[in-house]
Coordinates of C-alpha atoms in Angstrom, one line a residue:
Chain T
X8 CA 144.5 92.1 64.5
X9 CA 147.7 91.5 62.6
X10 CA 146.8 88.1 61.4
X11 CA 146.1 88.0 57.6
X12 CA 144.3 85.3 56.1
X13 CA 146.8 83.3 54.1
X14 CA 147.1 84.1 50.2
X15 CA 144.0 86.3 49.5
X16 CA 142.3 89.6 49.4
X17 CA 141.8 91.1 52.8
X18 CA 143.8 94.5 51.9
X19 CA 144.1 96.9 54.7
X20 CA 141.5 99.1 53.4
X21 CA 138.9 96.6 52.9
X22 CA 139.6 95.3 56.6
X23 CA 139.3 98.7 58.0
X24 CA 136.1 99.2 56.0
X25 CA 135.0 95.9 57.5
X26 CA 135.5 96.8 61.1
X27 CA 134.1 100.2 60.5
X28 CA 130.7 98.7 59.8
X29 CA 130.5 96.1 62.4
X30 CA 131.8 98.4 65.3
X31 CA 129.1 101.1 63.9
X32 CA 126.7 98.5 64.2
X33 CA 127.8 97.6 67.5
X34 CA 128.0 100.9 68.9
X35 CA 124.3 101.5 67.4
X36 CA 122.9 98.8 69.1
X37 CA 124.7 99.0 72.4
X38 CA 124.5 103.1 72.8
X39 CA 120.8 103.5 74.0
X40 CA 121.4 101.0 76.9
X41 CA 124.3 103.0 77.9
X42 CA 122.4 106.4 77.5
X43 CA 119.5 105.0 79.5
X44 CA 121.9 104.2 82.4
X45 CA 123.7 107.5 82.1
X46 CA 120.7 109.9 82.0
X47 CA 119.1 107.5 84.7
X48 CA 122.0 108.2 87.3
X49 CA 122.0 111.8 86.6
X50 CA 119.4 114.6 87.4
X51 CA 116.8 115.7 85.1
X52 CA 118.8 118.4 83.2
X53 CA 121.4 115.6 81.9
X54 CA 119.2 114.9 79.0
X55 CA 119.6 118.2 77.4
X56 CA 123.4 118.7 78.4
X57 CA 125.4 120.0 75.7
X58 CA 127.6 117.9 74.5
X59 CA 125.6 114.7 75.6
X60 CA 126.5 113.6 79.0
X61 CA 128.5 110.2 78.7
X62 CA 129.5 109.7 82.5
X63 CA 127.2 108.1 84.8
X64 CA 126.2 110.1 88.1
X65 CA 125.4 108.8 91.5
X66 CA 121.4 109.6 91.4
X67 CA 120.1 106.1 90.4
X68 CA 118.8 105.5 94.1
X69 CA 117.1 108.8 94.1
X70 CA 115.6 108.5 90.8
X71 CA 114.4 105.2 91.8
X72 CA 112.7 106.8 94.9
X73 CA 110.6 109.2 92.6
X74 CA 109.5 106.4 90.5
X75 CA 108.5 104.5 93.3
X76 CA 106.6 107.5 94.4
X77 CA 104.6 108.0 91.1
X78 CA 103.9 104.6 89.9
X79 CA 103.7 101.0 91.5
X80 CA 107.2 100.0 90.1
X81 CA 108.2 96.9 92.1
X82 CA 104.1 95.9 92.2
X83 CA 104.1 95.8 88.4
X84 CA 107.7 94.0 88.2
X85 CA 106.2 91.4 90.4
X86 CA 103.3 90.9 88.3
X87 CA 105.2 90.3 85.3
X88 CA 107.6 88.2 86.9
X89 CA 104.7 86.0 88.1
X90 CA 103.0 85.8 85.1
X91 CA 106.0 85.4 82.8
X92 CA 107.1 82.6 85.0
X93 CA 103.5 80.9 85.2
X94 CA 103.1 81.1 81.5
X95 CA 106.4 79.8 80.9
X96 CA 106.0 76.5 83.0
X97 CA 102.8 76.1 81.2
X98 CA 104.0 76.7 77.9
X99 CA 106.8 74.1 78.6
X100 CA 104.9 71.5 79.9
X101 CA 102.0 71.4 77.4
X102 CA 104.4 72.3 74.2
X103 CA 106.7 69.3 75.2
X104 CA 103.8 67.0 75.7
X105 CA 102.4 68.0 72.3
X106 CA 105.6 67.9 70.6
X107 CA 106.3 64.6 72.0
X108 CA 103.0 63.2 70.5
X109 CA 103.5 64.7 67.2
X110 CA 107.1 63.3 67.2
X111 CA 106.9 59.9 68.5
X112 CA 103.4 58.5 68.3
X113 CA 101.4 57.2 65.5
X114 CA 97.8 58.0 65.6
X115 CA 95.3 58.7 62.7
X116 CA 95.3 62.3 61.1
X117 CA 98.6 63.1 62.5
X118 CA 99.8 65.0 59.5
X119 CA 96.7 66.8 59.2
X120 CA 96.7 68.1 62.7
X121 CA 100.5 69.1 62.5
X122 CA 99.8 71.1 59.4
X123 CA 96.7 72.8 61.0
X124 CA 99.1 73.3 64.2
X125 CA 101.4 75.0 61.6
X126 CA 98.9 77.1 59.9
X127 CA 97.8 78.8 63.0
X128 CA 101.2 80.5 63.2
X129 CA 100.2 82.8 60.2
X130 CA 97.0 84.1 61.6
X131 CA 97.4 87.7 62.8
X132 CA 96.6 88.2 66.5
X133 CA 94.8 91.1 65.7
X134 CA 91.9 89.4 64.2
X135 CA 91.1 87.5 67.3
X136 CA 91.5 90.6 69.6
X137 CA 87.9 91.7 70.0
X138 CA 86.2 88.2 70.5
X139 CA 88.8 87.1 72.9
X140 CA 88.0 90.3 74.7
X141 CA 84.3 89.4 74.9
X142 CA 85.1 86.0 75.9
X143 CA 87.2 87.3 78.6
X144 CA 84.2 89.5 79.6
X145 CA 81.9 86.7 79.4
X146 CA 84.1 84.6 81.9
X147 CA 84.6 87.6 84.3
X148 CA 88.2 87.3 83.9
X149 CA 88.7 90.9 83.0
X150 CA 91.5 92.3 85.1
X151 CA 92.2 89.0 86.2
X152 CA 95.5 87.5 85.4
X153 CA 93.8 84.1 84.0
X154 CA 92.8 86.3 80.9
X155 CA 96.8 86.6 80.3
X156 CA 97.7 83.0 81.1
X157 CA 95.1 80.6 79.7
X158 CA 95.0 81.6 75.9
X159 CA 98.7 81.4 76.0
X160 CA 99.3 78.2 77.8
X161 CA 100.5 76.5 74.6
X162 CA 101.3 77.7 71.3
X163 CA 102.1 76.3 67.9
X164 CA 105.5 77.7 67.6
X165 CA 106.4 75.8 70.7
X166 CA 105.1 72.5 69.6
X167 CA 106.6 72.8 66.3
X168 CA 109.9 73.9 68.0
X169 CA 109.6 70.6 70.3
X170 CA 108.7 68.4 68.0
X171 CA 111.6 69.1 65.7
X172 CA 114.1 68.7 69.0
X173 CA 112.4 65.6 70.0
X174 CA 112.6 63.8 66.5
X175 CA 116.1 64.5 66.3
X176 CA 117.2 64.3 69.9
X177 CA 115.4 61.2 71.2
X178 CA 115.8 57.4 69.6
X179 CA 113.0 55.3 69.5
X180 CA 115.1 52.7 71.2
X181 CA 114.9 54.4 74.4
X182 CA 111.3 54.9 74.3
X183 CA 111.0 51.2 73.5
X184 CA 113.0 50.3 76.4
X185 CA 111.0 52.2 78.6
X186 CA 107.8 50.6 77.4
X187 CA 109.6 47.1 77.8
X188 CA 110.4 47.9 81.6
X189 CA 106.8 48.7 82.2
X190 CA 106.7 52.5 82.4
X191 CA 103.5 54.1 81.8
X192 CA 103.3 56.8 78.6
X193 CA 103.6 59.7 81.1
X194 CA 106.4 58.3 83.1
X195 CA 108.2 58.0 79.6
X196 CA 107.7 61.5 78.9
X197 CA 108.5 63.0 82.6
X198 CA 111.8 60.7 83.3
X199 CA 113.2 60.1 79.9
X200 CA 112.1 62.8 77.6
X201 CA 112.1 65.8 79.6
X202 CA 115.6 65.5 80.7
X203 CA 116.9 64.9 77.5
X204 CA 115.2 68.0 75.9
X205 CA 116.4 70.7 78.5
X206 CA 118.3 72.6 75.8
X207 CA 115.1 73.0 73.7
X208 CA 113.2 73.9 76.8
X209 CA 115.6 76.5 77.8
X210 CA 115.4 77.9 74.4
X211 CA 111.5 77.9 74.4
X212 CA 111.3 78.9 78.2
X213 CA 113.7 81.9 77.6
X214 CA 111.6 83.5 74.4
X215 CA 108.2 82.8 76.3
X216 CA 109.4 84.3 79.3
X217 CA 110.5 87.6 77.3
X218 CA 107.5 87.5 75.3
X219 CA 105.2 87.9 78.3
X220 CA 107.7 90.2 80.1
X221 CA 107.4 92.5 77.0
X222 CA 103.8 92.2 76.0
X223 CA 101.8 95.6 75.8
X224 CA 98.8 95.3 73.9
X225 CA 97.0 92.1 75.4
X226 CA 97.3 93.2 78.9
X227 CA 96.4 96.9 78.3
X228 CA 93.1 95.5 76.9
X229 CA 92.4 93.1 79.8
X230 CA 94.0 94.6 82.9
X231 CA 92.0 97.4 84.5
X232 CA 93.3 98.1 87.9
X233 CA 96.7 99.8 88.9
X234 CA 97.8 96.8 91.2
X235 CA 97.3 94.3 88.4
X236 CA 99.4 96.4 85.8
X237 CA 102.4 94.6 84.2
X238 CA 105.6 96.6 84.2
X239 CA 105.3 97.7 80.6
X240 CA 102.0 99.3 81.6
X241 CA 103.4 101.4 84.4
X242 CA 106.4 102.2 82.7
X243 CA 104.4 104.1 80.3
X244 CA 102.6 106.0 82.9
X245 CA 105.8 107.8 83.8
X246 CA 105.9 109.6 80.4
X247 CA 102.7 111.7 81.1
X248 CA 103.2 114.5 83.6
X249 CA 101.7 117.7 83.6
X250 CA 105.2 119.6 84.9
X251 CA 107.3 118.5 82.5
X252 CA 108.8 114.9 82.2
X253 CA 111.6 114.2 84.6
X254 CA 113.8 112.1 82.3
X255 CA 116.5 111.1 84.7
X256 CA 113.5 109.5 86.6
X257 CA 112.0 108.0 83.4
X258 CA 115.6 106.5 82.6
X259 CA 116.2 105.0 85.9
X260 CA 112.9 103.0 85.5
X261 CA 113.5 101.8 82.1
X262 CA 117.1 100.8 83.1
X263 CA 115.9 99.0 86.1
X264 CA 113.2 97.5 84.2
X265 CA 115.4 96.1 81.4
X266 CA 118.1 94.8 83.7
X267 CA 116.5 91.4 84.7
X268 CA 116.1 90.3 81.1
X269 CA 119.5 91.8 79.9
X270 CA 120.9 89.5 82.7
X271 CA 119.1 86.5 81.5
X272 CA 120.2 87.2 77.9
X273 CA 123.8 87.7 78.7
X274 CA 123.9 84.4 80.8
X275 CA 121.9 82.2 78.2
X276 CA 122.9 84.1 75.1
X277 CA 123.8 80.8 73.2
X278 CA 120.6 79.5 73.5
X279 CA 118.7 82.6 72.8
X280 CA 120.5 82.9 69.5
X281 CA 120.5 79.3 68.5
X282 CA 116.6 79.6 69.0
X283 CA 116.4 82.5 66.7
X284 CA 118.0 81.3 64.0
X285 CA 116.7 77.6 64.0
X286 CA 113.1 79.5 63.8
X287 CA 114.2 81.0 60.7
X288 CA 115.9 78.3 59.0
X289 CA 113.0 76.1 59.2
X290 CA 110.1 78.4 58.3
Chain P
X21 CA 76.0 24.4 69.1
X22 CA 79.7 24.2 69.6
X23 CA 80.0 24.1 65.6
X24 CA 78.3 27.6 65.1
X25 CA 80.9 28.8 67.9
X26 CA 83.8 27.4 66.1
X27 CA 82.6 28.7 62.7
X28 CA 82.0 32.3 64.1
X29 CA 85.8 32.4 65.6
X30 CA 87.1 31.4 62.1
X31 CA 85.7 34.1 60.5
X32 CA 86.9 37.0 62.7
X33 CA 90.6 37.4 64.7
X34 CA 90.8 35.9 68.3
X35 CA 88.8 37.9 70.8
X36 CA 91.0 40.8 71.7
X37 CA 90.3 43.7 74.4
X38 CA 89.0 47.1 73.3
X39 CA 92.0 48.8 74.6
X40 CA 94.7 47.4 72.3
X41 CA 98.2 49.0 72.7
X42 CA 97.6 50.8 69.4
X43 CA 94.2 52.2 70.6
X44 CA 96.1 53.0 73.9
X45 CA 98.9 54.8 72.2
X46 CA 96.6 56.9 70.0
X47 CA 94.3 57.9 72.6
X48 CA 97.2 59.2 74.4
X49 CA 98.8 61.0 71.8
X50 CA 95.4 62.5 71.3
X51 CA 95.4 63.5 74.9
X52 CA 98.7 65.1 74.9
X53 CA 98.0 67.3 71.7
X54 CA 94.3 68.2 73.1
X55 CA 95.3 71.3 75.1
X56 CA 96.5 73.1 72.2
X57 CA 93.4 72.3 70.1
X58 CA 90.9 72.9 72.8
X59 CA 92.7 76.4 73.6
X60 CA 92.8 77.0 69.7
X61 CA 89.2 76.3 69.3
X62 CA 87.8 78.9 71.9
X63 CA 90.7 81.5 71.6
X64 CA 91.7 81.0 67.8
X65 CA 88.9 79.7 65.7
X66 CA 85.8 80.9 67.3
X67 CA 87.2 84.4 67.6
X68 CA 88.2 84.6 63.8
X69 CA 84.5 83.9 62.7
X70 CA 83.1 86.1 65.4
X71 CA 85.1 89.0 63.8
X72 CA 84.0 88.2 60.6
X73 CA 80.2 87.8 61.9
X74 CA 80.7 91.0 64.2
X75 CA 81.7 93.1 61.0
X76 CA 78.2 93.0 59.6
X77 CA 76.5 93.9 63.0
X78 CA 76.4 97.2 64.7
X79 CA 77.2 96.7 68.4
X80 CA 78.7 98.7 71.6
X81 CA 79.3 95.3 73.3
X82 CA 76.3 95.8 75.6
X83 CA 72.8 96.5 73.8
X84 CA 71.7 93.8 71.4
X85 CA 73.7 93.5 68.2
X86 CA 72.1 94.9 64.9
X87 CA 72.7 93.6 61.3
X88 CA 73.9 96.2 59.1
X89 CA 75.5 94.3 56.2
X90 CA 78.5 96.1 54.8
X91 CA 77.7 99.3 56.4
X92 CA 80.8 98.9 58.9
X93 CA 82.9 98.6 55.9
X94 CA 81.4 101.9 54.1
X95 CA 81.8 103.8 57.5
X96 CA 85.4 103.3 57.9
X97 CA 86.1 103.6 54.2
X98 CA 84.4 107.0 54.4
X99 CA 86.2 107.7 57.5
X100 CA 89.6 110.0 56.6
X101 CA 91.2 108.9 59.9
X102 CA 91.2 105.2 58.7
X103 CA 93.0 106.2 55.4
X104 CA 95.4 108.2 57.2
X105 CA 96.1 105.3 59.5
X106 CA 96.4 103.0 56.5
X107 CA 99.0 105.5 54.8
X108 CA 101.0 105.7 58.0
X109 CA 101.1 102.1 58.1
X110 CA 102.4 101.6 54.9
X111 CA 104.7 104.5 55.1
X112 CA 106.1 103.7 58.3
X113 CA 106.6 100.2 57.3
X114 CA 108.5 100.8 54.2
X115 CA 110.6 103.6 56.3
X116 CA 111.6 101.3 58.8
X117 CA 111.6 97.8 57.1
X118 CA 113.6 98.4 53.6
X119 CA 116.6 100.1 55.2
X120 CA 116.6 97.6 57.8
X121 CA 117.0 94.7 55.7
X122 CA 119.8 96.1 53.5
X123 CA 121.7 97.2 56.6
X124 CA 121.3 94.0 58.0
X125 CA 122.5 92.0 55.1
X126 CA 125.3 94.5 55.0
X127 CA 126.0 93.5 58.5
X128 CA 125.9 90.0 58.2
X129 CA 128.2 89.6 55.0
X130 CA 130.5 91.7 57.0
X131 CA 130.4 89.1 60.0
X132 CA 130.6 86.1 58.0
X133 CA 133.8 87.2 56.4
X134 CA 136.6 85.2 57.2
X135 CA 138.9 87.7 58.7
X136 CA 136.7 89.0 61.3
X137 CA 137.4 88.5 65.0
X138 CA 135.0 88.7 68.3
X139 CA 132.1 87.3 65.9
X140 CA 130.1 86.2 68.9
X141 CA 130.8 89.4 70.6
X142 CA 129.2 91.2 67.9
X143 CA 126.4 88.7 67.4
X144 CA 125.7 89.3 71.1
X145 CA 125.4 93.1 70.8
X146 CA 123.4 93.1 67.5
X147 CA 120.7 90.9 69.3
X148 CA 120.6 93.2 72.4
X149 CA 117.9 95.6 71.0
X150 CA 115.6 92.9 70.2
X151 CA 115.3 91.6 74.2
X152 CA 114.3 95.0 75.4
X153 CA 110.6 95.9 75.8
X154 CA 109.1 98.1 73.1
X155 CA 107.9 100.3 75.7
X156 CA 111.3 100.8 77.1
X157 CA 112.7 101.3 73.4
X158 CA 110.2 103.8 72.9
X159 CA 110.7 105.7 76.0
X160 CA 114.5 106.1 75.6
X161 CA 113.8 107.2 71.8
X162 CA 111.2 109.6 73.0
X163 CA 113.9 111.0 75.0
X164 CA 116.4 111.2 72.2
X165 CA 113.5 112.8 70.0
X166 CA 112.1 115.4 72.4
X167 CA 112.6 119.1 71.4
X168 CA 115.8 119.6 72.8
X169 CA 117.0 115.9 72.6
X170 CA 119.8 114.3 71.2
X171 CA 118.3 114.0 67.6
X172 CA 118.1 117.8 67.3
X173 CA 121.4 118.4 68.8
X174 CA 122.9 116.2 66.1
X175 CA 120.9 118.2 63.4
X176 CA 122.3 121.3 65.1
X177 CA 126.0 119.9 65.0
X178 CA 125.6 119.0 61.2
X179 CA 124.7 122.6 60.5
X180 CA 121.0 121.8 59.9
X181 CA 119.9 124.7 61.7
X182 CA 115.8 124.3 61.9
X183 CA 114.8 122.0 64.7
X184 CA 112.5 119.1 63.6
X185 CA 109.4 118.7 65.7
X186 CA 109.8 114.8 66.2
X187 CA 106.8 114.3 68.1
X188 CA 104.3 116.3 65.9
X189 CA 105.8 116.8 62.8
X190 CA 103.9 115.1 59.7
X191 CA 107.6 113.3 58.9
X192 CA 109.3 113.8 62.0
X193 CA 106.8 111.3 63.7
X194 CA 107.4 108.9 61.0
X195 CA 111.1 109.0 61.1
X196 CA 111.2 108.9 64.7
X197 CA 109.2 105.6 64.7
X198 CA 111.0 104.0 61.9
X199 CA 114.2 104.5 63.5
X200 CA 112.8 102.6 66.7
X201 CA 111.7 99.9 64.3
X202 CA 114.9 100.1 62.5
X203 CA 117.0 99.9 65.7
X204 CA 114.8 97.0 67.5
X205 CA 115.3 94.7 64.3
X206 CA 118.3 95.3 62.3
X207 CA 120.6 93.1 64.5
X208 CA 118.0 90.4 64.6
X209 CA 117.5 90.2 60.9
X210 CA 121.3 90.4 60.6
X211 CA 121.8 87.0 62.6
X212 CA 119.2 85.5 60.6
X213 CA 121.0 86.4 57.5
X214 CA 124.3 85.1 59.0
X215 CA 122.8 81.6 59.9
X216 CA 122.0 81.5 56.0
X217 CA 125.3 82.6 55.0
X218 CA 126.7 79.9 56.9
X219 CA 124.7 77.4 55.7
X220 CA 126.3 78.0 52.2
X221 CA 129.4 75.9 51.3
X222 CA 132.4 77.7 51.0
X223 CA 133.3 75.2 48.0
X224 CA 131.0 76.9 45.9
X225 CA 132.7 80.2 46.0
X226 CA 136.0 78.1 45.4
X227 CA 134.5 76.3 42.2
X228 CA 133.1 79.5 40.9
X229 CA 136.4 81.4 41.2
X230 CA 138.1 78.6 39.4
X231 CA 135.3 79.1 36.8
X232 CA 136.6 82.5 36.7
X233 CA 133.5 84.2 38.6
X234 CA 134.4 87.9 40.2
X235 CA 132.9 88.8 43.5
X236 CA 129.9 90.3 42.2
X237 CA 129.1 87.5 40.1
X238 CA 129.4 85.4 43.3
X239 CA 127.0 87.6 45.4
X240 CA 124.3 87.9 42.4
X241 CA 124.7 84.1 41.6
X242 CA 125.6 82.1 44.6
X243 CA 124.9 84.1 47.8
X244 CA 121.5 85.8 46.9
X245 CA 119.7 82.8 45.3
X246 CA 121.0 80.6 48.4
X247 CA 119.9 83.2 50.7
X248 CA 116.6 83.5 49.4
X249 CA 114.5 81.4 51.9
X250 CA 116.1 83.5 54.6
X251 CA 115.5 87.0 52.5
X252 CA 111.7 85.7 52.1
X253 CA 111.7 85.0 55.7
X254 CA 112.7 88.2 57.1
X255 CA 110.5 90.0 54.5
X256 CA 107.3 88.3 55.5
X257 CA 107.9 88.7 59.0
X258 CA 108.7 92.6 58.8
X259 CA 106.0 93.2 56.5
X260 CA 103.3 91.4 58.9
X261 CA 105.2 93.1 61.9
X262 CA 104.8 96.5 60.3
X263 CA 101.2 96.0 59.5
X264 CA 100.7 95.5 63.3
X265 CA 102.6 98.2 64.3
X266 CA 100.7 99.5 67.4
X267 CA 103.0 99.7 70.7
X268 CA 105.9 102.4 69.4
X269 CA 103.3 105.0 68.3
X270 CA 101.0 104.2 70.8
X271 CA 103.5 104.9 73.6
X272 CA 105.5 107.7 71.6
X273 CA 102.3 109.9 71.1
X274 CA 99.6 108.8 73.2
X275 CA 98.2 110.8 75.8
X276 CA 97.4 109.9 79.2
X277 CA 96.3 106.5 78.5
X278 CA 92.9 107.5 76.7
X279 CA 94.3 105.7 73.5
X280 CA 93.9 108.8 71.4
X281 CA 96.7 109.5 69.2
X282 CA 97.7 112.1 66.9
X283 CA 96.9 111.7 63.3
X284 CA 100.7 111.8 62.4
X285 CA 101.4 108.6 63.9
X286 CA 97.9 106.6 63.9
X287 CA 98.3 103.2 62.5
X288 CA 95.5 100.7 61.4
X289 CA 96.0 98.6 64.8
X290 CA 95.7 101.8 66.6
X291 CA 92.9 103.0 64.8
X292 CA 91.0 99.3 65.5
X293 CA 91.9 99.7 69.1
X294 CA 90.5 103.1 69.3
X295 CA 87.2 102.2 67.7
X296 CA 86.7 99.2 70.0
X297 CA 88.0 100.6 73.3
X298 CA 87.7 104.2 73.2
X299 CA 84.4 104.5 71.2
X300 CA 82.9 101.1 71.5
X301 CA 82.1 100.7 68.0
X302 CA 82.8 97.1 67.9
X303 CA 81.3 96.4 64.6
X304 CA 83.7 99.3 62.7
X305 CA 86.9 97.7 64.7
X306 CA 85.7 94.1 63.6
X307 CA 85.5 95.4 59.8
X308 CA 89.1 97.2 60.6
X309 CA 90.4 93.6 61.8
X310 CA 89.0 92.3 58.5
X311 CA 90.4 94.6 56.4
X312 CA 93.8 94.5 58.3
X313 CA 93.6 90.6 57.5
X314 CA 93.0 91.2 53.9
X315 CA 96.1 93.4 53.7
X316 CA 98.1 91.1 55.4
X317 CA 97.5 88.3 52.9
X318 CA 97.9 90.6 49.7
X319 CA 101.0 92.1 51.0
X320 CA 102.3 88.8 51.7
X321 CA 101.5 87.3 48.3
X322 CA 103.2 90.5 46.7
X323 CA 106.5 89.7 48.6
X324 CA 106.5 86.1 47.7
X325 CA 106.0 87.0 43.8
X326 CA 108.6 89.7 44.1
X327 CA 111.0 87.6 46.2
X328 CA 110.5 84.7 43.9
X329 CA 111.6 86.9 40.7
X330 CA 114.4 88.1 42.8
X331 CA 115.8 84.8 43.3
X332 CA 114.9 83.1 39.8
X333 CA 116.6 86.2 37.9
X334 CA 119.6 85.7 40.1
X335 CA 120.5 82.4 39.0
X336 CA 119.4 82.3 35.5
X337 CA 119.8 85.8 34.1
X338 CA 123.0 86.5 35.7
X339 CA 122.4 88.9 38.5
X340 CA 120.5 91.5 36.2
X341 CA 117.7 91.3 39.1

């Protein structure tokens, strides 16, 4: 902390204010996670303890037992996991294929079609909510995971993301060489392109997984039976209780539900953050 | 006989198979992009037209549709709850978004400062709130904003003796929800601004300093104009996001899953949801969706205009804003 940049302004006061701002921001961001953990490991009175309890207890398992009694916690976690994984696989496959076509193939109307793809990014989801619900009803997909997976199997942002990356990272010579060696179109994609674009796939994969895992409104509209509920839907049920809410239990559940994504994030944060900013730079 | 064949062959290129390399390539490309367009036609294009169409009909999703013209729009415009939901959406949007973007910019500038250590650590921590599900965030904050929760404890400690009814008061609800939005998105936007700041070449500041510019000039003449695309991006995404506000108020105030929400926190999307899935008024719900869409366009255009002015005055008028 003692290293002062050569020559110029960083006065002591300025530096203190700077770090004060940064730490305040950090504490604000991280505190609710810690608080979730503290309350989740204590009994129900801990929430209203004065001054606020800041030390964790040992009741996480007891609280989780109560959660499991009240809601289908692990069943819904499994549902969320299956939905998010399947969706991610589809999105990666179809977006990479389309992105590859837009990056490296020549075909009539390519430009207009790509602009059309981008244009769809600006259409609010709510505008198609009702008809999509009706379509699902007609297809008899209400309360079926297909209603969640099929409409989201490929999306405009993913195509855009893949196109940008493939255009920059894959040289035409490589594709040319593959053609000369007699590779089919699909074989080139599968054996040459996919391995090269792993970083882009990781970013898109993480974001897709996170999006599906955390989505709330569409599952709420199309899923009807308890055993098909996603994690977010069952979590919500914990808040309604005639005899006062047991916040220890609620926080134990939210903490456990947040843990998988938290771990994924801490492992892959570099990809998360690069994906986030490159989306912004280009838009 | 043989002469006519020769003549015919001169007129056109030598005979080629239909599946030329070019055609094969083009059709492969079409095949690769077709999943998107097929799904988009079914779940994107058709629904949009159908929503507009549906907004002119009375329908409960079961009995035959009945054409009613603009009556659905008249109905929602006469419904006080619609206006409450519109008002709430705008208020919560402004309360959640404006402080958020200012603080995000502040954090980004601080983080971009040359003397800061642990930059990566801060970046990771700031992004943390964004990965949490909105439902989880809302549950945590509903604890903090419960009657004897931490928010009121803090108010007591600050000497403000009256407890605020965060989950039923007109302003209480809005503040609580604005805080949730603020918490979730500030770090996200800070990281976007940081990316923007890092794309500005330090040489520009050096040159300005040599020309006698102070730090205020640097902020208004270099930083803000060059950051404009990033500011525009965050303003647009947050505006669109706030117009679609649903989960936070729905979970914070919803009761036993019926979708009914107290008037203090009802938003346009909750109104839409309630019209369709609680009351089975699909026509008015569609009309609400159309109005929401128009508002999205109007607000985006207003934002574009304001941001354009901000940027141009910053560079030409010397920071007078």
